[in-house]
Each structure stands twice: as structure tokens, then as C-alpha cells.
Amino acid sequence: MATGTAPSPRVVVVGGGFAGLACAKELGARGVDVTVIDRRNHNLFQPLLYQVATAALSPADIAEPLRKTLGRYEHVSVILAEVRGVDTTAKSVATDVGSVDYDHLVIATGSEYNYFGREDWRRVAPGLKSLEQARTLRQRLLLALEWAETTASSEERRALLTQVIIGGGPTGVEMAGAVAELGATVSRDFKNIRPEEFRVLLIEAGPRLLAAFPEGLSHYAKQQLEKLGVEVLLNTRVKDLTQDTVTFGDQILPVGSVTWGAGVKASSASEWLPVEPDRSGRIPVEATLQVKGQANVFALGDVALFLDEKGAPLPALAQVAKQQGQHLGKALGRHIKAGATLPPFTFRNRGNTAVIGRHAAVFDFGSWQLKGRLAWILWAIVHVYLLVSFEKRLLVSIQWLWRYVTLNRGARIIAEHARSGEDASPVTR
Amino acid sequence: MATGTAPSPRVVVVGGGFAGLACAKELGARGVDVTVIDRRNHNLFQPLLYQVATAALSPADIAEPLRKTLGRYEHVSVILAEVRGVDTTAKSVATDVGSVDYDHLVIATGSEYNYFGREDWRRVAPGLKSLEQARTLRQRLLLALEWAETTASSEERRALLTQVIIGGGPTGVEMAGAVAELGATVSRDFKNIRPEEFRVLLIEAGPRLLAAFPEGLSHYAKQQLEKLGVEVLLNTRVKDLTQDTVTFGDQILPVGSVTWGAGVKASSASEWLPVEPDRSGRIPVEATLQVKGQANVFALGDVALFLDEKGAPLPALAQVAKQQGQHLGKALGRHIKAGATLPPFTFRNRGNTAVIGRHAAVFDFGSWQLKGRLAWILWAIVHVYLLVSFEKRLLVSIQWLWRYVTLNRGARIIAEHARSGEDASPVTR
């Protein structure tokens, strides 16, 4: 790869999620020379990933190729590569396809699910961070239904029709609601399955769901999920997991699928830098988003530890990531083009939300809250707006909303190899 | 699985493609008790599969869950299973999830690509029969571009930018045109790739493309492909294949991807029956679509050898399959419900078509032909109509047409595991 120093300062952005992409766009719009490195070729609208897992959306509906988004900026290029490390003295990023020099480095590598040391659980209980995980969960859910339809064993059938979601945060709540609704629609298509046979369990180790929300909304979410038929188990710790069983308390429950949503940790990017991460692996940053002790390195979004004016870390939310990316892109653009100093970042809370099925949602705006059907309508409007601005595809969004409201699952495709166990002949270089 | 004899005669349909599905729908509409067995959970609109492979469509756009299509018929059930064999004496179909009794059996298992004894080629050069194959091809094409963008070796780059399609039938012609057009659009998104570096070769063993069409249309197709930049090699036999090389004549060509479209053979369903298949594995049927010598067994579509009034076998086309399915569904429904005798099937040629890029197509209506831009417009209208009736999703179809005409590839998503070589943790029962 060509690594000659560019005539104008070059910014390398590692990670094309909400933070990295927002930053690259702002820099690109200001004519700054930018290289975005990501191991995926697409930006993902993660907040709706649970809808891919429950067959309401297709992967391409919520994923946008980075090249497409960034293609319009003349000085922005994209490299599909895995970062191996950073040499902050030589100002160079090492990747599996060569090294890339930088003048300013932006780390926006996001977060991953935390399996608390049980890495073997990662395979049996996928989280909802990537399309691949969502696809795997979709396959397991759809296949569990298919097998339940034909099995002669009532025991196997009961197991296949039991879906477990671990973790009562927004992902767990949204997934539990969506799985329960999927279950409610099966009787039309599966002649041997009655909707009441379909069981959904949401298991949370703490004393309430949605711990980051005010307590009133937690109770409401539990109530609403129970209305949808979800069994909510609080103060319950999972002791062991396999692909077909979940062990908690003193029971080993045979299940059809397990979804993991029990807490995230920062990606391991802190290992590349001479910094001390916090317990969750986050990289401490100044108010300017500069990595502590590193003038030319910045960290954004889930991977950054940013303390607000009260000294509390900002949460791992899409809106934080996006605002930080936009802020840094503008600030760094002005700095590079006009020598401006870097202003501090301030987070503006746009409201934290979680949706519970197709009739209820909760919103926390800090000073006030909203819940119920009105919150759901607001949630739908906000997400259609976000999807449209994300993809510039109005038709997809309308169609999505229509299918979502009518419960018509458009993406219930089971890949053939999933069933036979034959792998999909992965491509290696 | 419950296998007790149903009170009314039960029809078992093996295969949910165009033929099997059309038959099941007609029977379902007449209140006949039907069980459809397929190893896929979806019916696939195969004529547009090459557009999934070239990132213009998503898998779910051209696949419809069988349960969704057939859910409306009270007496039709669907089983996701692999058929192991048929006992024509006991009138029972053995599957991997148990056996199913029948009164009438309909075999509609379709065809697969013929690798002429080189089964090792199946993995390195996927055909276009399943979503999985289309996805694999899409990954290879998109990754070849990604790697070409970053490689420092001009040799590797040349190889990665060379795509080979083997077989000059409609699938090969359509794929070659679509790949060439994908290549023409890369320069906006890939800063280091010039469109003229992208090479597409279409290799055909015979003396002309589209051998099933009149010669004038073959020449026209070649001309049009060459205008799109495709190098058409006729009378050229492939001697060897790996994932990265194609050997023909006396050269070993390093390539980025290989697509296989060189001839089909019937699926192996004839092995289940006491019949003598023809050289392509097809099951000989009477004019009534009854398998020769078997009163209660029928074969439809690509797997059936049906001779027309001139003694020529009907070709393996979607329209033949669909017409046969509809015919048999109606006939068998009347036979079961009212004791009517089975009338003979007659094929009505609706026109055989192949599309060459976004500006040209050919149509063969038997007594007259059409080619050029008008043919392309007709092709687009017919396919929007077919897609709409296939999916009942008008918006998807409009959006598809729009994206297709504007060359805006919406589905350029590379699965993450494809790159790392890690497999997608297949689900096994």
C-alpha cells in the first residue's frame, strides 16, 4: 500500500461506526485528507439489529457500504483491513494489508459484548452487534420453529419453543418483545404450533430491567413485556450456557435459542496505545476528545472514557458516538485548515429510548420521561427519520414501518447451509 | 411426525420451487390435503439471482418463505426436511425428520449445476441456483475489489480485477453483463481502481452464446456484451479451475472470482423411483405428467423429461415448471374431488428471454424475436410484474427497478466472517 506522506495532513480514522463515520464525513466535507480503516465494509444501524434477528428487516436494510457513504468526498478513502497496532512515535497504523501513516489518528472502534470471561458462551449465545450475529440468531429462531413443527417428541418440542434472552438492558428488552411477537404470529404458518406453546424468558442479574433508565420506566417495561407473554426473571444469574440449555438457579432449561445482551465492554483498541484503560477497556480522553497524554490521537464513542461535568462517564449510546464524531470532525477540520484550537465537547441528551413490542416504548429525556403508545409513535417517527437519513432510502423505511406495523415478516429466509451444518465456504485471501 | 392416513386423499409435493409451489397452491385452493416437503424454507425467484450475486438485490427481495405463501390454505402444511427415499409400494416418503404417507406424490425437485464429474469445482466456482451461492459470489466479487484497492502488487491487483464466468447460456450472459456493469461503477467508490482495469471474461465451450436461441440473437448478445467490455471466448473449454485460477487453452489465468453457469442436470430424485432416467437424470413422464409406469407419482419441471408433440424434451425453464405445476394442481384437484380423468399437458411458450446489461435484452417467442432496448423495456416490465405477483411487494419492485436503472447497488454487504475465514457457526440439530 502506498504510505508516502501526503502533502496535506492526513487523518486516519479507525472504525466506521456512528462515531468514525460522522467524523470522517465532517472532515471530508472540509476537504481534509482522510483514510478510514474498518474490518467491515459497512456501517451498521445497530439500534434496529434486533429486527434483523427477528426477520422483520434484511441485513442490507440497515447496513450501508462505507464506500457508498464516503465516496462523494474526494479526499476520503476507505481501507477494508484489520488493525494490528499503532506506532505513536512513527505515527503509523499497522494493518493486515500494510501500514498507513497519519498526522492525526482517530480511534472509534466501538464496543463488543462482555461474556465476563466465558468466551465459550460467545458462540452459543450471540449478541446483537454485527449482521453475522443477527443472522445466526434469526437462523436459530426460524429453525427452532421448523423443527418444533415436525418433531414427534413433546419434550424436544417444548425445548425448541423456548427462547431465552440474557440481559435486561435496551437490547434485551427490545429483543424479548420482538421474539414474543414473532411467536404470536406463528400459528398461521405453522399448523402444529399453538402460540401459547411459545415461551420467551428474559433473564436479568440485577433487580430491574433497563437499569440506566428511571425506575418507573423499568417497572413499566416489565409490565409491558409480561403482557406480551415474556417471563421476566430478575435477580437471576446464568450459571452455564450451551447452545441448547441455559442453567440458572437450580434448573437446567432446554431451549431453542439464546440471545446475549448482558453488558458491553470497549473494543481492545487501548492495547495499541501507551494508555491505561478503565475496567471496561475504555480509553480516557480529555474534554477535547484527545487521548490523555497523546496530542495527535483521539478516541470517540463506546471506546472512549469521557467524563461529563459531574465526573460521570458518558454511556455507550449511538447518540453520544455520533455527536462526538461530528464535534471532532468539525473541530479537527478547522484546526487543520485554519489552525483553530480544539474546543471541548459537550453532550446534548436527545433522549434515551427502548421499545417494547409494537405498542409501547419508553423515553428518558433526563428531566422528563415518556412511556406507552405515544412514546412508541415517537420512537417510530424518530427511527424512520434516522433510517431515512442513514440510507437515503425513503421507500425502504416506509416499507419497513408498514411491515413492522402489520407484523408481516419479510425476511424469514433460512440459509441452506445452516441446516446441513455445511459451512458457507469462507473466502480467505 | 404424525403419519396416520388422512381421511381425504393426501398429496405430498417434494420441492417448493416454481413447479411444486404452483401445484400446491392449485391443490390448496381446491381444499385438497397437501404436504409440501423442501429442504429450503423459501421459494426463490431464480431468474434474478444474478442480481443478488452482483449486489443489486438482497436475498430476501427474491425469496419468499414457503409458509407465508402457503399459510393461507387451511389444508396445506409445509415440512422443512431432506427426502431420503420413496417407498412406492407402501406409498411413503422417508425424510430426515420422519416419514410421510401419500396417496399421490408429486416430484418437483428441480435441477442443479452440472460440473461434468469435477465435483471439486463446485466449491471454487459457485453456480446461481441458491441464495447461498449468490451470496458467496457477491462476497468474492466485493472482496476482490477491496483487496485490489489496497494491494501493493500489480500482479495480484490484475488477478483480483479479473472475473470469469463459465458458460454462455442465459445465466452466464446475464451474470457477465451485470458483473461488467458493477465494474464500470467502481471508480467512484474505489479511489485506486480505474474502470478499464476491471476485466470480465465469458467462456463458452460451444461455437455461440445462448445456444437455445436463434443464431441472430446469439450474435447480438455477443456484440452487446463486448460493448460492455466483456471478453467473450467461444469454442473454449476450461481444463482446470481453482478459486484463484482458470486454465484454458495453454494459459493459466489468475482471477478474482469464478462463476459457473455451464449446464444443468436434473436433481437426483430419479434414484428414489423404479424408473430409468435419461442422460441428464430426468424422470420420463406421460402427457399427463404421470411418471412412466407409476399411476400415483408425478414429476414436474426441471426434473421431468416431458416430450412435446415433436418428441423434443421441454427445456428447463421457469415458465415450463410453473405451467406444469398449475396444470397438475388443477387436474389432480378435480380428479381427487370429482373423479375427473387427468388431461394431457400442453406447453404455451410465453417467450424465452435473456438480458444483457441495462440496455439490451433478447426475446424468442418461437415464431418471432425481439432484441435491443425495446426488448429490455419489455424484460423489465415482465420482471416487475412477476416480482410483484411473486412477492406482493410493490414497493420492493419499484425500488429494485429504480436502483437497477440508476446503478445504485443497495446490497453491497460483505459478511464479516467471509474475510476472517471463520465460519458462521452453522446450526445443526
mmCIF file of C-alpha atoms in Angstrom, chain B residues 132-309:
data_model
loop_
_atom_site.group_PDB
_atom_site.id
_atom_site.type_symbol
_atom_site.label_atom_id
_atom_site.label_comp_id
_atom_site.label_asym_id
_atom_site.label_seq_id
_atom_site.Cartn_x
_atom_site.Cartn_y
_atom_site.Cartn_z
ATOM 1 C CA GLU B 132 -26.024 -19.264 -0.591
ATOM 2 C CA GLN B 133 -24.222 -19.487 -3.914
ATOM 3 C CA ALA B 134 -25.254 -15.970 -4.865
ATOM 4 C CA ARG B 135 -24.043 -14.690 -1.501
ATOM 5 C CA THR B 136 -20.721 -16.456 -1.901
ATOM 6 C CA LEU B 137 -20.236 -14.936 -5.348
ATOM 7 C CA ARG B 138 -21.155 -11.499 -4.074
ATOM 8 C CA GLN B 139 -18.617 -11.815 -1.265
ATOM 9 C CA ARG B 140 -15.906 -12.879 -3.672
ATOM 10 C CA LEU B 141 -16.609 -10.049 -6.106
ATOM 11 C CA LEU B 142 -16.771 -7.374 -3.417
ATOM 12 C CA LEU B 143 -13.710 -8.685 -1.585
ATOM 13 C CA ALA B 144 -11.714 -8.863 -4.823
ATOM 14 C CA LEU B 145 -12.414 -5.151 -5.275
ATOM 15 C CA GLU B 146 -11.494 -4.369 -1.658
ATOM 16 C CA TRP B 147 -8.228 -6.252 -1.921
ATOM 17 C CA ALA B 148 -7.405 -4.764 -5.310
ATOM 18 C CA GLU B 149 -7.845 -1.314 -3.757
ATOM 19 C CA THR B 150 -5.110 -1.917 -1.184
ATOM 20 C CA THR B 151 -2.660 -4.424 -2.638
ATOM 21 C CA ALA B 152 0.843 -3.194 -3.490
ATOM 22 C CA SER B 153 1.401 -5.963 -6.044
ATOM 23 C CA SER B 154 0.296 -5.037 -9.554
ATOM 24 C CA GLU B 155 0.162 -8.722 -10.418
ATOM 25 C CA GLU B 156 -2.202 -9.532 -7.563
ATOM 26 C CA ARG B 157 -4.246 -6.494 -8.464
ATOM 27 C CA ARG B 158 -4.597 -7.606 -12.071
ATOM 28 C CA ALA B 159 -5.726 -11.052 -10.916
ATOM 29 C CA LEU B 160 -8.232 -9.677 -8.400
ATOM 30 C CA LEU B 161 -9.778 -7.434 -11.041
ATOM 31 C CA THR B 162 -10.326 -10.341 -13.462
ATOM 32 C CA GLN B 163 -13.718 -12.060 -13.157
ATOM 33 C CA VAL B 164 -14.528 -15.180 -15.138
ATOM 34 C CA ILE B 165 -17.954 -16.561 -15.974
ATOM 35 C CA ILE B 166 -18.083 -20.062 -17.412
ATOM 36 C CA GLY B 167 -20.965 -20.988 -19.683
ATOM 37 C CA GLY B 168 -22.675 -18.811 -22.273
ATOM 38 C CA GLY B 169 -26.308 -19.669 -21.570
ATOM 39 C CA PRO B 170 -28.768 -17.088 -20.240
ATOM 40 C CA THR B 171 -27.289 -17.243 -16.708
ATOM 41 C CA GLY B 172 -23.736 -16.720 -17.967
ATOM 42 C CA VAL B 173 -24.762 -13.901 -20.298
ATOM 43 C CA GLU B 174 -26.796 -12.131 -17.613
ATOM 44 C CA MET B 175 -24.101 -12.541 -14.979
ATOM 45 C CA ALA B 176 -21.346 -11.338 -17.349
ATOM 46 C CA GLY B 177 -23.354 -8.222 -18.200
ATOM 47 C CA ALA B 178 -24.121 -7.478 -14.555
ATOM 48 C CA VAL B 179 -20.523 -8.013 -13.431
ATOM 49 C CA ALA B 180 -19.238 -5.751 -16.210
ATOM 50 C CA GLU B 181 -21.637 -3.038 -15.103
ATOM 51 C CA LEU B 182 -20.605 -3.460 -11.478
ATOM 52 C CA GLY B 183 -17.019 -2.943 -12.630
ATOM 53 C CA ALA B 184 -17.949 0.199 -14.521
ATOM 54 C CA THR B 185 -19.262 1.820 -11.349
ATOM 55 C CA VAL B 186 -16.333 1.131 -9.045
ATOM 56 C CA SER B 187 -14.231 4.190 -9.764
ATOM 57 C CA ARG B 188 -16.384 6.490 -7.648
ATOM 58 C CA ASP B 189 -16.035 4.331 -4.564
ATOM 59 C CA PHE B 190 -12.585 2.840 -5.045
ATOM 60 C CA LYS B 191 -10.023 5.593 -5.385
ATOM 61 C CA ASN B 192 -7.250 3.312 -6.672
ATOM 62 C CA ILE B 193 -9.201 1.328 -9.269
ATOM 63 C CA ARG B 194 -9.765 2.595 -12.786
ATOM 64 C CA PRO B 195 -12.786 1.068 -14.555
ATOM 65 C CA GLU B 196 -10.670 -0.041 -17.512
ATOM 66 C CA GLU B 197 -8.598 -2.244 -15.216
ATOM 67 C CA PHE B 198 -11.666 -4.385 -14.479
ATOM 68 C CA ARG B 199 -11.795 -7.437 -16.767
ATOM 69 C CA VAL B 200 -14.726 -9.775 -17.348
ATOM 70 C CA LEU B 201 -14.325 -12.973 -19.376
ATOM 71 C CA LEU B 202 -17.212 -15.135 -20.526
ATOM 72 C CA ILE B 203 -16.013 -18.581 -21.565
ATOM 73 C CA GLU B 204 -18.227 -20.851 -23.677
ATOM 74 C CA ALA B 205 -17.261 -24.303 -24.928
ATOM 75 C CA GLY B 206 -19.653 -24.173 -27.890
ATOM 76 C CA PRO B 207 -19.493 -22.039 -31.035
ATOM 77 C CA ARG B 208 -22.035 -19.417 -29.842
ATOM 78 C CA LEU B 209 -23.707 -17.845 -26.832
ATOM 79 C CA LEU B 210 -27.362 -18.579 -25.956
ATOM 80 C CA ALA B 211 -27.395 -21.876 -27.863
ATOM 81 C CA ALA B 212 -31.118 -22.325 -27.188
ATOM 82 C CA PHE B 213 -31.942 -19.063 -29.011
ATOM 83 C CA PRO B 214 -31.947 -18.321 -32.759
ATOM 84 C CA GLU B 215 -28.481 -17.566 -34.102
ATOM 85 C CA GLY B 216 -29.174 -13.892 -34.771
ATOM 86 C CA LEU B 217 -29.855 -13.297 -31.092
ATOM 87 C CA SER B 218 -26.646 -15.118 -30.147
ATOM 88 C CA HIS B 219 -24.592 -12.765 -32.279
ATOM 89 C CA TYR B 220 -26.440 -9.778 -30.920
ATOM 90 C CA ALA B 221 -25.802 -10.883 -27.328
ATOM 91 C CA LYS B 222 -22.084 -11.277 -28.035
ATOM 92 C CA GLN B 223 -21.913 -7.847 -29.616
ATOM 93 C CA GLN B 224 -23.720 -6.215 -26.713
ATOM 94 C CA LEU B 225 -21.568 -7.914 -24.110
ATOM 95 C CA GLU B 226 -18.461 -6.774 -25.931
ATOM 96 C CA LYS B 227 -19.791 -3.233 -25.882
ATOM 97 C CA LEU B 228 -19.974 -3.572 -22.099
ATOM 98 C CA GLY B 229 -16.325 -4.609 -22.132
ATOM 99 C CA VAL B 230 -16.851 -8.361 -21.684
ATOM 100 C CA GLU B 231 -14.293 -10.566 -23.451
ATOM 101 C CA VAL B 232 -16.295 -13.412 -24.978
ATOM 102 C CA LEU B 233 -14.301 -16.579 -25.649
ATOM 103 C CA LEU B 234 -16.178 -19.119 -27.792
ATOM 104 C CA ASN B 235 -15.095 -22.689 -28.582
ATOM 105 C CA THR B 236 -13.048 -22.563 -25.408
ATOM 106 C CA ARG B 237 -13.022 -25.406 -22.953
ATOM 107 C CA VAL B 238 -11.983 -24.924 -19.342
ATOM 108 C CA LYS B 239 -9.372 -27.505 -18.377
ATOM 109 C CA ASP B 240 -8.943 -26.732 -14.733
ATOM 110 C CA LEU B 241 -10.231 -24.455 -12.002
ATOM 111 C CA THR B 242 -9.118 -23.331 -8.582
ATOM 112 C CA GLN B 243 -10.540 -20.468 -6.565
ATOM 113 C CA ASP B 244 -7.865 -18.137 -7.974
ATOM 114 C CA THR B 245 -7.100 -19.541 -11.420
ATOM 115 C CA VAL B 246 -8.846 -20.643 -14.590
ATOM 116 C CA THR B 247 -6.946 -22.868 -17.031
ATOM 117 C CA PHE B 248 -7.985 -22.914 -20.681
ATOM 118 C CA GLY B 249 -6.089 -23.297 -23.963
ATOM 119 C CA ASP B 250 -2.457 -23.134 -22.882
ATOM 120 C CA GLN B 251 -2.844 -20.433 -20.264
ATOM 121 C CA ILE B 252 -3.420 -20.385 -16.527
ATOM 122 C CA LEU B 253 -5.248 -17.152 -15.802
ATOM 123 C CA PRO B 254 -5.122 -15.767 -12.237
ATOM 124 C CA VAL B 255 -8.598 -14.457 -11.349
ATOM 125 C CA GLY B 256 -10.606 -12.736 -8.632
ATOM 126 C CA SER B 257 -13.771 -14.819 -8.938
ATOM 127 C CA VAL B 258 -15.280 -17.616 -10.999
ATOM 128 C CA THR B 259 -18.991 -18.095 -11.681
ATOM 129 C CA TRP B 260 -20.288 -21.371 -13.049
ATOM 130 C CA GLY B 261 -23.172 -21.448 -15.485
ATOM 131 C CA ALA B 262 -22.191 -24.285 -17.803
ATOM 132 C CA GLY B 263 -25.180 -26.535 -17.975
ATOM 133 C CA VAL B 264 -27.586 -28.130 -15.563
ATOM 134 C CA LYS B 265 -28.647 -31.637 -14.732
ATOM 135 C CA ALA B 266 -31.765 -32.878 -13.016
ATOM 136 C CA SER B 267 -31.684 -33.365 -9.249
ATOM 137 C CA SER B 268 -31.156 -36.962 -8.203
ATOM 138 C CA ALA B 269 -34.820 -37.689 -7.412
ATOM 139 C CA SER B 270 -34.954 -40.419 -10.089
ATOM 140 C CA GLU B 271 -32.923 -42.598 -7.684
ATOM 141 C CA TRP B 272 -35.930 -42.749 -5.368
ATOM 142 C CA LEU B 273 -38.139 -44.341 -8.016
ATOM 143 C CA PRO B 274 -38.106 -47.563 -10.020
ATOM 144 C CA VAL B 275 -37.614 -45.624 -13.271
ATOM 145 C CA GLU B 276 -34.867 -45.234 -15.866
ATOM 146 C CA PRO B 277 -33.801 -41.559 -16.071
ATOM 147 C CA ASP B 278 -32.370 -40.030 -19.226
ATOM 148 C CA ARG B 279 -28.716 -38.953 -19.518
ATOM 149 C CA SER B 280 -29.397 -35.699 -17.651
ATOM 150 C CA GLY B 281 -31.080 -37.550 -14.797
ATOM 151 C CA ARG B 282 -34.604 -36.545 -15.816
ATOM 152 C CA ILE B 283 -37.619 -38.704 -14.999
ATOM 153 C CA PRO B 284 -39.685 -39.670 -18.102
ATOM 154 C CA VAL B 285 -43.331 -38.638 -17.749
ATOM 155 C CA GLU B 286 -46.534 -39.238 -19.725
ATOM 156 C CA ALA B 287 -48.503 -36.386 -21.276
ATOM 157 C CA THR B 288 -50.490 -36.314 -18.014
ATOM 158 C CA LEU B 289 -47.225 -35.691 -16.089
ATOM 159 C CA GLN B 290 -47.530 -39.140 -14.500
ATOM 160 C CA VAL B 291 -44.168 -40.839 -14.115
ATOM 161 C CA LYS B 292 -43.957 -43.669 -16.671
ATOM 162 C CA GLY B 293 -45.247 -46.842 -15.092
ATOM 163 C CA GLN B 294 -46.335 -45.103 -11.878
ATOM 164 C CA ALA B 295 -50.020 -44.177 -11.644
ATOM 165 C CA ASN B 296 -49.791 -42.222 -8.391
ATOM 166 C CA VAL B 297 -46.465 -40.470 -8.892
ATOM 167 C CA PHE B 298 -45.960 -37.302 -10.932
ATOM 168 C CA ALA B 299 -42.886 -35.340 -11.941
ATOM 169 C CA LEU B 300 -42.787 -31.641 -12.867
ATOM 170 C CA GLY B 301 -40.380 -29.002 -14.084
ATOM 171 C CA ASP B 302 -36.632 -29.439 -14.469
ATOM 172 C CA VAL B 303 -36.627 -32.938 -13.013
ATOM 173 C CA ALA B 304 -39.195 -34.237 -15.538
ATOM 174 C CA LEU B 305 -38.498 -35.424 -19.082
ATOM 175 C CA PHE B 306 -41.598 -34.290 -20.956
ATOM 176 C CA LEU B 307 -41.618 -34.779 -24.712
ATOM 177 C CA ASP B 308 -43.619 -32.313 -26.775
ATOM 178 C CA GLU B 309 -45.675 -33.291 -29.824
#
